[in-house]
Amino acid sequence: MRAMAQIAMVMNLDKCIGCHTCSVTCKQTWTNRPGVEYVWFNNVETRPGQGYPRRYEDQERWRGGWVVDNKGRLRLRAGGRFRKLLEIFANPVLPGIGDYYEPWTYDYETLIRSPLGADTPVAQPYSQLTGEPTKVRWSANWDDDLGGDPSPDPLLGKLNQQVKLSFEQAFMFYLPRICEHCLNPSCVASCPSGAMYKRVEDGIVLVDQDRCRGWRMCVTGCPYKKVYFNHGTGKAEKCTFCYPRVEVGLPTVCSETCVGRLRYLGVMLYDADRVSEVASVKDDKELYEAQLSLFLDPDDPRITGIPDDWLEAARRSPVRDLITKYRLALPLHPEYRTLPMVWYVPPLSPVVDALATTGHDGEDAGNLFAAIDALRIPVDYLAELFTAGDPGPVVASLRKLAAMRAHMRAVNLGEEPPDTGLPAADIHAMYRLLALAKYEERYVIPTAYGTAPGAVEEIGCSVGYEGPGPFGSGSGGPVPVSIESFHSLKRRQTKKEPS
C-alpha cells in the first residue's frame, strides 16, 4: 500500500441556483487575459443540454479518456504513442472555436459617444479574436434554463424516445464543472512533452508552462474537455484548483464566492498502488464501487508518509463524509476511467416539485420514497451522469436525502419523526453538513507540506508570464505571488470581527 493525499471537492447540486458567480470570479482570477478569452476553467451547465464545449460527452467523436482492451489493459481512447506521433503536427480530434464559442464584446463607444437623436443607438457585437463585427451563435451556457434545444444532449441519446419527449417537464438542474483533478488523468498520459503532471503532495493536476510545446494532445485526452489552448502563448492551460490559495489553507475562488455554499473541500487518502487496477475494472457500472475501495481510512495504522496535520485534516474532511461515510456524493462520468475527484450530491428538489404538482405532500417520507422509485426518467439520466448508467447508487443517495428532509421536517414541526431506516444521529450529522456547516467545516484544507505561515516569500504561478516573451504579450517569466498576502487574506476571511 502506498498512501497518497488528494485535495478533493464535492458539490451539492440541490443548492445550485445557476447564478454563475463561480464562473465569473474564476474568469476574473485566472483567464482574464489575451489568448484565453473563450476559456472557462469553471462553467455552469443546464441539464439537459449540450454542455461546454458543445457535446463534450460524445467520446466517440472526441476520443477522450481511457478504455479497456480485450486483454484487460488500459489504453487511451485517442491512441497510443505511435498514433500520437503520426498526428503530432496536425491533431484532428480537437473542438473548434465554434464548439467552444467565439468570444465577443460590444461596441460600447457607439452607445457612449452617439449624439442625441430620435433612434436609440445599438451596440454591435465584435469578435474578441478578430476584432471584426460578428453574429452571436453559441456561448458557454447556451442551454441556460433550457433556452436552447436539449435534444442534442449526448446522454439523452442513450435513453428511450419517451424520456426525450417528456424530459423538459420532468427535470432540469444546474451542473457546475471544473477540472476533475483525476487520480488517473488521461490528459497527463497524453502529453508528449511531459508538461502536464499531477502534484505528489496534494494531487492537483497542473501544466508546466516551460515544458509545454503546444501539441494539444492533452485537450484531446481530457474527456471532460477542461484543458484549453492559449492561442496567444501557444501553451495549454487548465484549472489550477487555485493552488496558491490551497497551499495556505484557503478554498478555491469558485468555492469562496459560491452563493449557494454548495462546495466542500477536503483531503482524501487513497492507495496509489491500486489506481491502475481500479481503473481497469471491466464493467463500467462497477467503477463507482471500485473507486470507493481505493480510498483509505486515515486511522489505518498502515498509513505512512503522510504528515500529521494532513491525517488530521483527512479525519475531519467533509468530502470524506459525503463520499465514503454517507455515500451521498457520486463521481462525474466514471466510465471515462480517469477516477475523477470532483464529486456531486445529486439533486432531490425536482423530485419533490414533480410530486407536489400531483396534489400530494412532496415532503412526506412515504410519498418521497415512492416518487424516487416511480420517476425513473430523472434517475436514469442522473445514472448516466454519475454512475455509468447504474441507477442503484443514485436511488440510494436520493433516498437518504429524502429521509433527511422528512425527518428534519417532522422535528421542526414538533411531530414524531418517521421511520426512515437511518439512525437519527446520522440524519442530524448529514443535515448539519449539508445545510448548516460553517466556513471552517465546509473547507478543511491543510497547508502545504513543510510550509509554515510566512516561511515562503514567493511562489511562481503556473499560468501566465510577466512582460513580453517569445510567444507574445502573454509570455515571459512567472508572476511572483506573495504567500504572506494569502495568509492575511485567510485571517480576514475567517475571523468573526469585520475588518
Short mmCIF file of C-alpha atoms in Angstrom, two decimals:
data_model
loop_
_atom_site.label_atom_id
_atom_site.label_comp_id
_atom_site.label_asym_id
_atom_site.label_seq_id
_atom_site.Cartn_x
_atom_site.Cartn_y
_atom_site.Cartn_z
CA MET A 1 0.00 0.00 0.00
CA ARG A 2 1.30 3.44 -0.96
CA ALA A 3 -0.85 6.11 0.68
CA MET A 4 -1.17 9.46 -1.03
CA ALA A 5 -3.25 12.55 -0.31
CA GLN A 6 -5.65 14.27 -2.70
CA ILE A 7 -7.46 17.57 -2.28
CA ALA A 8 -11.00 16.79 -3.47
CA MET A 9 -14.23 18.71 -3.96
CA VAL A 10 -17.91 17.83 -3.54
CA MET A 11 -20.75 19.95 -4.93
CA ASN A 12 -24.32 19.70 -3.65
CA LEU A 13 -26.41 20.14 -6.79
CA ASP A 14 -29.58 20.56 -4.74
CA LYS A 15 -28.32 24.03 -3.76
CA CYS A 16 -27.01 25.34 -7.11
CA ILE A 17 -29.17 28.21 -8.40
CA GLY A 18 -27.27 28.72 -11.65
CA CYS A 19 -26.11 32.25 -10.83
CA HIS A 20 -22.66 31.72 -12.46
CA THR A 21 -20.90 33.68 -9.72
CA CYS A 22 -18.30 30.91 -9.51
CA SER A 23 -17.68 31.15 -13.26
CA VAL A 24 -17.30 34.93 -13.24
CA THR A 25 -14.91 35.06 -10.28
CA CYS A 26 -12.82 32.22 -11.72
CA LYS A 27 -12.73 34.06 -15.04
CA GLN A 28 -11.57 37.27 -13.41
CA THR A 29 -8.88 35.43 -11.42
CA TRP A 30 -7.41 33.03 -13.97
CA THR A 31 -8.49 33.66 -17.57
CA ASN A 32 -8.95 37.40 -17.83
CA ARG A 33 -6.00 37.64 -20.25
CA PRO A 34 -5.34 37.77 -24.00
CA GLY A 35 -5.36 34.36 -25.64
CA VAL A 36 -7.89 32.75 -23.30
CA GLU A 37 -10.96 34.87 -23.93
CA TYR A 38 -13.05 31.79 -24.74
CA VAL A 39 -11.77 29.78 -21.75
CA TRP A 40 -13.85 29.00 -18.66
CA PHE A 41 -11.99 26.91 -16.08
CA ASN A 42 -15.30 26.85 -14.19
CA ASN A 43 -18.58 26.79 -16.06
CA VAL A 44 -22.18 26.04 -15.07
CA GLU A 45 -24.25 23.94 -17.45
CA THR A 46 -28.01 23.47 -17.59
CA ARG A 47 -29.07 19.84 -17.79
CA PRO A 48 -30.39 18.60 -20.14
CA GLY A 49 -28.17 20.48 -22.56
CA GLN A 50 -25.15 20.15 -24.81
CA GLY A 51 -22.56 21.44 -22.37
CA TYR A 52 -19.33 23.33 -23.00
CA PRO A 53 -17.70 22.72 -25.37
CA ARG A 54 -20.64 21.54 -27.42
CA ARG A 55 -21.40 17.81 -26.86
CA TYR A 56 -18.13 17.23 -24.99
CA GLU A 57 -19.51 13.95 -23.61
CA ASP A 58 -19.59 12.33 -27.05
CA GLN A 59 -16.35 10.36 -26.73
CA GLU A 60 -16.97 8.51 -29.99
CA ARG A 61 -16.21 11.86 -31.60
CA TRP A 62 -13.72 13.46 -29.20
CA ARG A 63 -11.81 10.31 -28.19
CA GLY A 64 -11.17 11.34 -24.57
CA GLY A 65 -10.42 9.22 -21.51
CA TRP A 66 -9.45 5.56 -21.24
CA VAL A 67 -10.82 2.26 -22.50
CA VAL A 68 -10.02 -1.36 -21.57
CA ASP A 69 -8.80 -3.53 -24.44
CA ASN A 70 -9.53 -7.23 -25.00
CA LYS A 71 -6.62 -8.18 -22.75
CA GLY A 72 -7.95 -6.11 -19.85
CA ARG A 73 -5.31 -3.39 -20.22
CA LEU A 74 -5.95 0.33 -20.03
CA ARG A 75 -5.24 2.35 -23.14
CA LEU A 76 -6.03 5.88 -24.21
CA ARG A 77 -9.11 6.09 -26.38
CA ALA A 78 -7.27 8.53 -28.68
CA GLY A 79 -4.49 6.00 -29.32
CA GLY A 80 -1.00 5.23 -28.10
CA ARG A 81 2.42 6.70 -28.82
CA PHE A 82 2.60 5.66 -32.47
CA ARG A 83 -0.80 7.19 -33.24
CA LYS A 84 0.19 10.40 -31.46
CA LEU A 85 3.48 10.55 -33.34
CA LEU A 86 1.61 10.42 -36.64
CA GLU A 87 -0.71 13.24 -35.57
CA ILE A 88 1.71 15.35 -33.57
CA PHE A 89 1.78 18.23 -36.08
CA ALA A 90 -1.89 18.07 -37.01
CA ASN A 91 -4.11 16.72 -34.25
CA PRO A 92 -7.51 16.25 -35.92
CA VAL A 93 -9.53 15.41 -32.78
CA LEU A 94 -9.96 18.87 -31.29
CA PRO A 95 -13.00 21.04 -30.62
CA GLY A 96 -13.02 24.10 -32.84
CA ILE A 97 -13.79 27.61 -31.72
CA GLY A 98 -17.36 27.00 -32.90
CA ASP A 99 -17.66 24.13 -30.41
CA TYR A 100 -16.50 26.41 -27.59
CA TYR A 101 -17.81 29.75 -28.86
CA GLU A 102 -16.26 32.81 -30.44
CA PRO A 103 -15.87 35.31 -27.57
CA TRP A 104 -17.28 38.73 -28.23
CA THR A 105 -17.65 42.18 -26.76
CA TYR A 106 -19.79 45.13 -27.78
CA ASP A 107 -19.12 48.46 -29.45
CA TYR A 108 -19.75 50.45 -26.28
CA GLU A 109 -18.19 53.56 -27.83
CA THR A 110 -21.24 53.87 -30.06
CA LEU A 111 -23.51 53.94 -27.02
CA ILE A 112 -21.34 56.41 -25.13
CA ARG A 113 -20.49 58.86 -27.93
CA SER A 114 -23.59 58.79 -30.13
CA PRO A 115 -25.25 62.24 -30.42
CA LEU A 116 -28.77 62.80 -29.22
CA GLY A 117 -31.27 61.60 -31.81
CA ALA A 118 -34.64 60.05 -32.40
CA ASP A 119 -33.25 56.49 -32.54
CA THR A 120 -31.61 54.58 -29.70
CA PRO A 121 -28.06 53.53 -30.68
CA VAL A 122 -27.28 49.82 -30.74
CA ALA A 123 -24.00 48.26 -29.56
CA GLN A 124 -22.90 45.86 -32.26
CA PRO A 125 -21.11 42.66 -31.14
CA TYR A 126 -17.44 42.40 -32.09
CA SER A 127 -15.28 39.28 -32.01
CA GLN A 128 -12.56 39.39 -29.36
CA LEU A 129 -10.43 37.18 -31.61
CA THR A 130 -10.55 39.11 -34.87
CA GLY A 131 -11.89 42.50 -33.83
CA GLU A 132 -14.44 42.27 -36.65
CA PRO A 133 -18.25 42.52 -36.35
CA THR A 134 -19.73 39.12 -35.58
CA LYS A 135 -23.05 37.39 -35.04
CA VAL A 136 -23.56 35.62 -31.74
CA ARG A 137 -24.41 31.97 -32.48
CA TRP A 138 -23.25 29.98 -29.45
CA SER A 139 -21.89 30.52 -25.95
CA ALA A 140 -20.67 28.71 -22.86
CA ASN A 141 -24.18 28.12 -21.47
CA TRP A 142 -26.44 28.45 -24.50
CA ASP A 143 -28.86 25.94 -22.95
CA ASP A 144 -29.34 28.14 -19.85
CA ASP A 145 -32.70 27.24 -18.26
CA LEU A 146 -33.48 25.15 -21.36
CA GLY A 147 -33.10 28.25 -23.53
CA GLY A 148 -31.58 26.04 -26.22
CA ASP A 149 -32.71 22.78 -27.76
CA PRO A 150 -31.86 19.95 -25.31
CA SER A 151 -32.35 17.22 -27.91
CA PRO A 152 -28.65 17.10 -28.95
CA ASP A 153 -27.66 16.24 -25.35
CA PRO A 154 -25.43 13.14 -25.78
CA LEU A 155 -26.91 11.50 -22.67
CA LEU A 156 -30.46 11.76 -23.96
CA GLY A 157 -29.39 9.73 -26.97
CA LYS A 158 -28.85 6.77 -24.64
CA LEU A 159 -32.40 6.94 -23.28
CA ASN A 160 -35.68 5.98 -24.93
CA GLN A 161 -37.87 8.29 -27.00
CA GLN A 162 -40.45 8.77 -24.25
CA VAL A 163 -37.74 10.14 -21.98
CA LYS A 164 -36.61 12.57 -24.68
CA LEU A 165 -40.12 13.87 -25.30
CA SER A 166 -41.06 14.47 -21.66
CA PHE A 167 -37.73 15.41 -20.18
CA GLU A 168 -38.26 19.17 -20.15
CA GLN A 169 -41.35 18.77 -17.97
CA ALA A 170 -39.76 16.19 -15.69
CA PHE A 171 -36.37 17.52 -14.77
CA MET A 172 -33.91 20.39 -15.04
CA PHE A 173 -30.89 21.24 -12.90
CA TYR A 174 -27.54 23.02 -12.97
CA LEU A 175 -24.19 21.29 -13.19
CA PRO A 176 -21.09 23.34 -12.25
CA ARG A 177 -17.90 21.86 -13.71
CA ILE A 178 -14.19 22.34 -13.14
CA CYS A 179 -11.18 20.13 -13.87
CA GLU A 180 -11.68 16.82 -12.09
CA HIS A 181 -8.01 16.55 -10.96
CA CYS A 182 -8.32 12.83 -11.57
CA LEU A 183 -6.37 10.06 -9.88
CA ASN A 184 -5.72 8.53 -13.33
CA PRO A 185 -5.61 11.63 -15.56
CA SER A 186 -5.68 10.85 -19.28
CA CYS A 187 -4.51 14.38 -20.07
CA VAL A 188 -1.22 13.72 -18.26
CA ALA A 189 -0.74 10.41 -20.09
CA SER A 190 -1.48 12.11 -23.42
CA CYS A 191 1.11 14.89 -23.13
CA PRO A 192 4.15 14.12 -25.39
CA SER A 193 6.42 16.68 -23.70
CA GLY A 194 5.64 15.71 -20.09
CA ALA A 195 4.43 19.21 -19.30
CA MET A 196 1.28 18.04 -17.56
CA TYR A 197 1.82 16.49 -14.16
CA LYS A 198 -0.03 15.52 -11.01
CA ARG A 199 1.47 17.00 -7.85
CA VAL A 200 2.61 14.42 -5.35
CA GLU A 201 1.70 16.42 -2.25
CA ASP A 202 -1.96 17.20 -2.97
CA GLY A 203 -2.92 15.58 -6.29
CA ILE A 204 -3.57 18.84 -8.15
CA VAL A 205 -3.01 18.48 -11.92
CA LEU A 206 -1.01 21.37 -13.43
CA VAL A 207 0.74 22.37 -16.66
CA ASP A 208 4.44 23.25 -16.62
CA GLN A 209 4.42 26.26 -18.93
CA ASP A 210 8.17 25.99 -19.58
CA ARG A 211 7.90 22.42 -20.86
CA CYS A 212 4.62 22.76 -22.78
CA ARG A 213 5.14 22.71 -26.55
CA GLY A 214 1.53 23.25 -27.57
CA TRP A 215 0.90 19.81 -29.09
CA ARG A 216 -2.67 19.91 -27.71
CA MET A 217 -2.81 16.15 -27.20
CA CYS A 218 -3.94 16.91 -23.64
CA VAL A 219 -7.04 18.67 -25.00
CA THR A 220 -7.96 15.52 -26.90
CA GLY A 221 -7.09 13.23 -24.00
CA CYS A 222 -9.27 15.01 -21.41
CA PRO A 223 -12.81 13.55 -21.68
CA TYR A 224 -14.23 16.49 -19.73
CA LYS A 225 -12.56 18.96 -22.14
CA LYS A 226 -11.17 21.04 -19.29
CA VAL A 227 -7.76 21.63 -20.86
CA TYR A 228 -7.56 24.65 -23.14
CA PHE A 229 -5.12 26.07 -25.67
CA ASN A 230 -3.92 29.65 -25.20
CA HIS A 231 -3.67 30.93 -28.76
CA GLY A 232 -1.59 33.89 -27.54
CA THR A 233 1.16 31.97 -25.78
CA GLY A 234 0.93 28.68 -27.68
CA LYS A 235 0.59 26.80 -24.38
CA ALA A 236 -2.02 24.60 -22.73
CA GLU A 237 -3.84 25.91 -19.65
CA LYS A 238 -6.32 24.42 -17.22
CA CYS A 239 -7.92 24.80 -13.81
CA THR A 240 -5.19 25.04 -11.17
CA PHE A 241 -7.52 24.28 -8.25
CA CYS A 242 -6.35 27.72 -7.04
CA TYR A 243 -3.24 26.02 -5.65
CA PRO A 244 -1.67 29.24 -4.24
CA ARG A 245 -4.76 29.57 -2.03
CA VAL A 246 -5.00 25.87 -1.19
CA GLU A 247 -1.34 25.80 -0.11
CA VAL A 248 -2.12 28.21 2.72
CA GLY A 249 -5.43 26.61 3.69
CA LEU A 250 -7.79 28.83 1.68
CA PRO A 251 -10.57 27.40 -0.51
CA THR A 252 -10.65 27.84 -4.27
CA VAL A 253 -12.07 31.08 -5.64
CA CYS A 254 -15.16 29.29 -7.00
CA SER A 255 -15.80 27.81 -3.54
CA GLU A 256 -15.15 31.09 -1.73
CA THR A 257 -17.62 33.05 -3.83
CA CYS A 258 -20.33 30.38 -4.26
CA VAL A 259 -23.65 31.99 -3.40
CA GLY A 260 -25.37 28.71 -2.54
CA ARG A 261 -22.50 27.41 -0.36
CA LEU A 262 -22.73 24.15 -2.22
CA ARG A 263 -18.99 23.33 -2.45
CA TYR A 264 -16.95 21.35 0.03
CA LEU A 265 -13.18 20.89 0.08
CA GLY A 266 -11.16 18.35 1.98
CA VAL A 267 -8.47 15.67 1.93
CA MET A 268 -8.98 12.15 0.65
CA LEU A 269 -6.35 9.45 1.16
CA TYR A 270 -6.00 6.71 -1.46
CA ASP A 271 -3.79 3.75 -2.31
CA ALA A 272 -1.69 4.84 -5.29
CA ASP A 273 -0.60 1.25 -5.97
CA ARG A 274 -4.18 0.25 -6.86
CA VAL A 275 -5.09 3.12 -9.21
CA SER A 276 -4.39 1.15 -12.40
CA GLU A 277 -6.18 -1.92 -11.03
CA VAL A 278 -9.31 0.07 -10.14
CA ALA A 279 -9.37 1.98 -13.43
CA SER A 280 -9.13 -1.32 -15.33
CA VAL A 281 -12.33 -2.83 -13.90
CA LYS A 282 -14.06 -4.46 -16.84
CA ASP A 283 -17.67 -3.41 -16.18
CA ASP A 284 -18.26 0.35 -16.27
CA LYS A 285 -21.00 0.04 -13.66
CA GLU A 286 -18.52 -1.39 -11.16
CA LEU A 287 -16.21 1.63 -11.36
CA TYR A 288 -18.06 3.60 -8.66
CA GLU A 289 -17.68 0.89 -6.02
CA ALA A 290 -14.15 0.17 -7.21
CA GLN A 291 -13.11 3.78 -6.71
CA LEU A 292 -14.67 3.80 -3.25
CA SER A 293 -12.50 0.81 -2.38
CA LEU A 294 -9.44 2.84 -3.38
CA PHE A 295 -9.90 5.36 -0.56
CA LEU A 296 -8.13 4.79 2.76
CA ASP A 297 -9.17 5.28 6.35
CA PRO A 298 -6.93 7.98 7.90
CA ASP A 299 -6.95 5.98 11.17
CA ASP A 300 -5.40 2.96 9.44
CA PRO A 301 -2.07 2.32 11.25
CA ARG A 302 -0.50 1.09 7.99
CA ILE A 303 -0.57 4.60 6.51
CA THR A 304 2.89 6.14 6.41
CA GLY A 305 4.46 9.15 4.74
CA ILE A 306 1.51 11.48 5.31
CA PRO A 307 2.14 14.47 7.66
CA ASP A 308 0.17 14.52 10.90
CA ASP A 309 -1.71 17.70 10.02
CA TRP A 310 -2.85 16.16 6.73
CA LEU A 311 -4.00 13.00 8.52
CA GLU A 312 -5.97 15.15 10.95
CA ALA A 313 -7.48 17.08 8.03
CA ALA A 314 -8.45 13.78 6.38
CA ARG A 315 -10.24 12.70 9.57
CA ARG A 316 -12.25 15.94 9.63
CA SER A 317 -12.77 16.08 5.87
CA PRO A 318 -16.36 16.92 4.85
CA VAL A 319 -15.58 15.44 1.45
CA ARG A 320 -14.72 12.08 3.01
CA ASP A 321 -18.00 12.09 4.94
CA LEU A 322 -20.07 12.84 1.83
CA ILE A 323 -18.24 10.33 -0.38
CA THR A 324 -17.46 7.32 1.80
CA LYS A 325 -19.27 7.65 5.14
CA TYR A 326 -22.75 8.67 3.99
CA ARG A 327 -22.29 7.82 0.29
CA LEU A 328 -24.26 10.83 -0.84
CA ALA A 329 -21.77 12.11 -3.43
CA LEU A 330 -21.16 10.45 -6.80
CA PRO A 331 -18.38 10.86 -9.43
CA LEU A 332 -18.95 12.52 -12.80
CA HIS A 333 -18.75 10.02 -15.65
CA PRO A 334 -16.74 7.24 -14.01
CA GLU A 335 -16.90 5.33 -17.31
CA TYR A 336 -14.11 7.59 -18.59
CA ARG A 337 -11.87 5.66 -16.17
CA THR A 338 -9.92 8.73 -15.07
CA LEU A 339 -11.11 8.30 -11.45
CA PRO A 340 -12.37 11.89 -11.01
CA MET A 341 -12.01 13.67 -7.67
CA VAL A 342 -14.77 16.28 -8.03
CA TRP A 343 -17.95 14.53 -6.89
CA TYR A 344 -21.60 15.58 -6.78
CA VAL A 345 -24.56 15.15 -4.45
CA PRO A 346 -27.46 14.54 -6.90
CA PRO A 347 -30.39 16.98 -6.79
CA LEU A 348 -33.58 15.99 -4.96
CA SER A 349 -35.64 19.15 -5.41
CA PRO A 350 -37.06 18.31 -8.85
CA VAL A 351 -38.40 15.03 -7.46
CA VAL A 352 -40.18 16.93 -4.70
CA ASP A 353 -41.51 19.55 -7.13
CA ALA A 354 -42.82 16.93 -9.53
CA LEU A 355 -44.57 15.11 -6.69
CA ALA A 356 -46.14 18.31 -5.36
CA THR A 357 -47.78 19.00 -8.73
CA THR A 358 -49.82 15.79 -8.32
CA GLY A 359 -51.53 17.19 -5.22
CA HIS A 360 -49.61 15.02 -2.76
CA ASP A 361 -47.38 16.21 0.08
CA GLY A 362 -43.99 16.47 -1.56
CA GLU A 363 -42.15 16.35 1.76
CA ASP A 364 -43.82 13.26 3.24
CA ALA A 365 -41.33 10.41 3.64
CA GLY A 366 -43.59 7.75 2.18
CA ASN A 367 -44.53 9.85 -0.81
CA LEU A 368 -40.91 10.80 -1.40
CA PHE A 369 -39.68 7.23 -1.40
CA ALA A 370 -42.46 6.19 -3.79
CA ALA A 371 -41.68 9.12 -6.09
CA ILE A 372 -38.00 8.25 -6.28
CA ASP A 373 -38.91 4.75 -7.40
CA ALA A 374 -41.57 5.96 -9.83
CA LEU A 375 -39.77 8.84 -11.50
CA ARG A 376 -37.41 6.68 -13.50
CA ILE A 377 -36.69 9.37 -16.06
CA PRO A 378 -34.57 11.64 -13.85
CA VAL A 379 -32.93 8.73 -12.08
CA ASP A 380 -31.88 7.17 -15.36
CA TYR A 381 -30.45 10.47 -16.54
CA LEU A 382 -28.58 11.01 -13.28
CA ALA A 383 -27.25 7.48 -13.54
CA GLU A 384 -25.86 8.25 -17.00
CA LEU A 385 -24.09 11.25 -15.49
CA PHE A 386 -22.74 9.83 -12.26
CA THR A 387 -22.71 6.03 -12.19
CA ALA A 388 -22.20 4.86 -15.80
CA GLY A 389 -25.89 4.03 -16.13
CA ASP A 390 -26.38 2.15 -12.83
CA PRO A 391 -29.42 3.67 -11.03
CA GLY A 392 -28.74 1.86 -7.75
CA PRO A 393 -26.28 4.32 -6.14
CA VAL A 394 -28.34 7.28 -7.37
CA VAL A 395 -31.54 5.91 -5.82
CA ALA A 396 -29.68 5.16 -2.57
CA SER A 397 -28.34 8.71 -2.39
CA LEU A 398 -31.72 10.28 -3.17
CA ARG A 399 -33.42 8.07 -0.57
CA LYS A 400 -31.01 9.29 2.10
CA LEU A 401 -31.62 12.89 1.11
CA ALA A 402 -35.39 12.27 1.21
CA ALA A 403 -35.11 10.61 4.62
CA MET A 404 -33.14 13.57 5.96
CA ARG A 405 -35.70 16.02 4.59
CA ALA A 406 -38.70 14.15 6.00
CA HIS A 407 -37.03 13.60 9.41
CA MET A 408 -35.97 17.23 9.87
CA ARG A 409 -39.35 18.49 8.73
CA ALA A 410 -41.04 16.40 11.43
CA VAL A 411 -38.57 17.63 14.05
CA ASN A 412 -39.15 21.28 13.12
CA LEU A 413 -42.93 20.81 13.24
CA GLY A 414 -42.77 19.08 16.62
CA GLU A 415 -44.04 15.80 15.19
CA GLU A 416 -42.85 12.25 15.63
CA PRO A 417 -40.09 11.61 13.03
CA PRO A 418 -40.97 8.87 10.54
CA ASP A 419 -39.08 5.59 10.42
CA THR A 420 -36.69 6.16 7.53
CA GLY A 421 -34.36 3.27 8.26
CA LEU A 422 -31.44 5.59 9.05
CA PRO A 423 -30.05 6.33 12.53
CA ALA A 424 -31.21 9.69 13.83
CA ALA A 425 -27.61 10.65 14.64
CA ASP A 426 -26.56 10.13 11.00
CA ILE A 427 -29.53 12.15 9.76
CA HIS A 428 -28.66 15.07 12.04
CA ALA A 429 -25.00 14.86 11.02
CA MET A 430 -25.91 14.88 7.31
CA TYR A 431 -28.30 17.78 7.88
CA ARG A 432 -25.65 19.82 9.65
CA LEU A 433 -23.10 19.14 6.93
CA LEU A 434 -25.44 19.89 4.02
CA ALA A 435 -27.48 22.73 5.48
CA LEU A 436 -25.73 24.36 8.45
CA ALA A 437 -21.99 23.77 8.06
CA LYS A 438 -19.87 26.83 8.73
CA TYR A 439 -16.90 28.03 6.70
CA GLU A 440 -14.31 26.00 8.60
CA GLU A 441 -16.49 22.88 8.37
CA ARG A 442 -17.01 23.10 4.62
CA TYR A 443 -13.36 23.80 3.87
CA VAL A 444 -10.87 21.63 5.75
CA ILE A 445 -7.60 22.31 3.93
CA PRO A 446 -4.17 21.75 5.47
CA THR A 447 -1.29 23.99 4.46
CA ALA A 448 1.37 22.84 2.01
CA TYR A 449 3.90 20.22 3.05
CA GLY A 450 6.63 21.77 5.18
CA THR A 451 5.28 25.28 4.67
CA ALA A 452 4.70 27.19 7.88
CA PRO A 453 2.88 30.53 7.58
CA GLY A 454 5.37 33.13 6.42
CA ALA A 455 8.11 30.59 5.71
CA VAL A 456 7.98 31.11 1.95
CA GLU A 457 8.17 34.56 0.44
CA GLU A 458 7.22 33.93 -3.17
CA ILE A 459 5.98 31.17 -5.44
CA GLY A 460 5.57 31.06 -9.20
CA CYS A 461 2.17 30.78 -10.80
CA SER A 462 1.99 28.05 -13.46
CA VAL A 463 -0.16 30.16 -15.75
CA GLY A 464 0.84 33.39 -17.46
CA TYR A 465 4.04 35.38 -17.86
CA GLU A 466 5.32 38.79 -16.89
CA GLY A 467 6.47 41.08 -19.67
CA PRO A 468 6.86 40.24 -23.36
CA GLY A 469 8.19 36.78 -24.15
CA PRO A 470 8.73 34.51 -27.12
CA PHE A 471 5.03 33.87 -27.66
CA GLY A 472 3.64 37.39 -27.48
CA SER A 473 2.29 39.72 -24.83
CA GLY A 474 1.20 36.95 -22.51
CA SER A 475 4.52 35.15 -22.29
CA GLY A 476 7.61 35.70 -20.17
CA GLY A 477 8.68 34.82 -16.64
CA PRO A 478 6.45 33.54 -13.82
CA VAL A 479 4.48 36.08 -11.84
CA PRO A 480 5.60 36.17 -8.18
CA VAL A 481 2.82 35.76 -5.64
CA SER A 482 3.30 36.70 -2.00
CA ILE A 483 2.44 33.89 0.38
CA GLU A 484 2.02 36.44 3.17
CA SER A 485 -0.83 38.06 1.28
CA PHE A 486 -2.71 34.76 1.15
CA HIS A 487 -2.26 34.25 4.91
CA SER A 488 -3.52 37.78 5.53
CA LEU A 489 -6.48 37.03 3.29
CA LYS A 490 -7.27 33.86 5.22
CA ARG A 491 -7.20 35.71 8.55
CA ARG A 492 -9.51 38.39 7.20
CA GLN A 493 -11.98 35.91 5.72
CA THR A 494 -12.17 33.60 8.71
CA LYS A 495 -12.21 36.00 11.66
CA LYS A 496 -15.55 36.90 13.19
CA GLU A 497 -14.98 40.65 13.55
CA PRO A 498 -15.33 42.85 10.45
CA SER A 499 -12.13 44.36 9.05
#
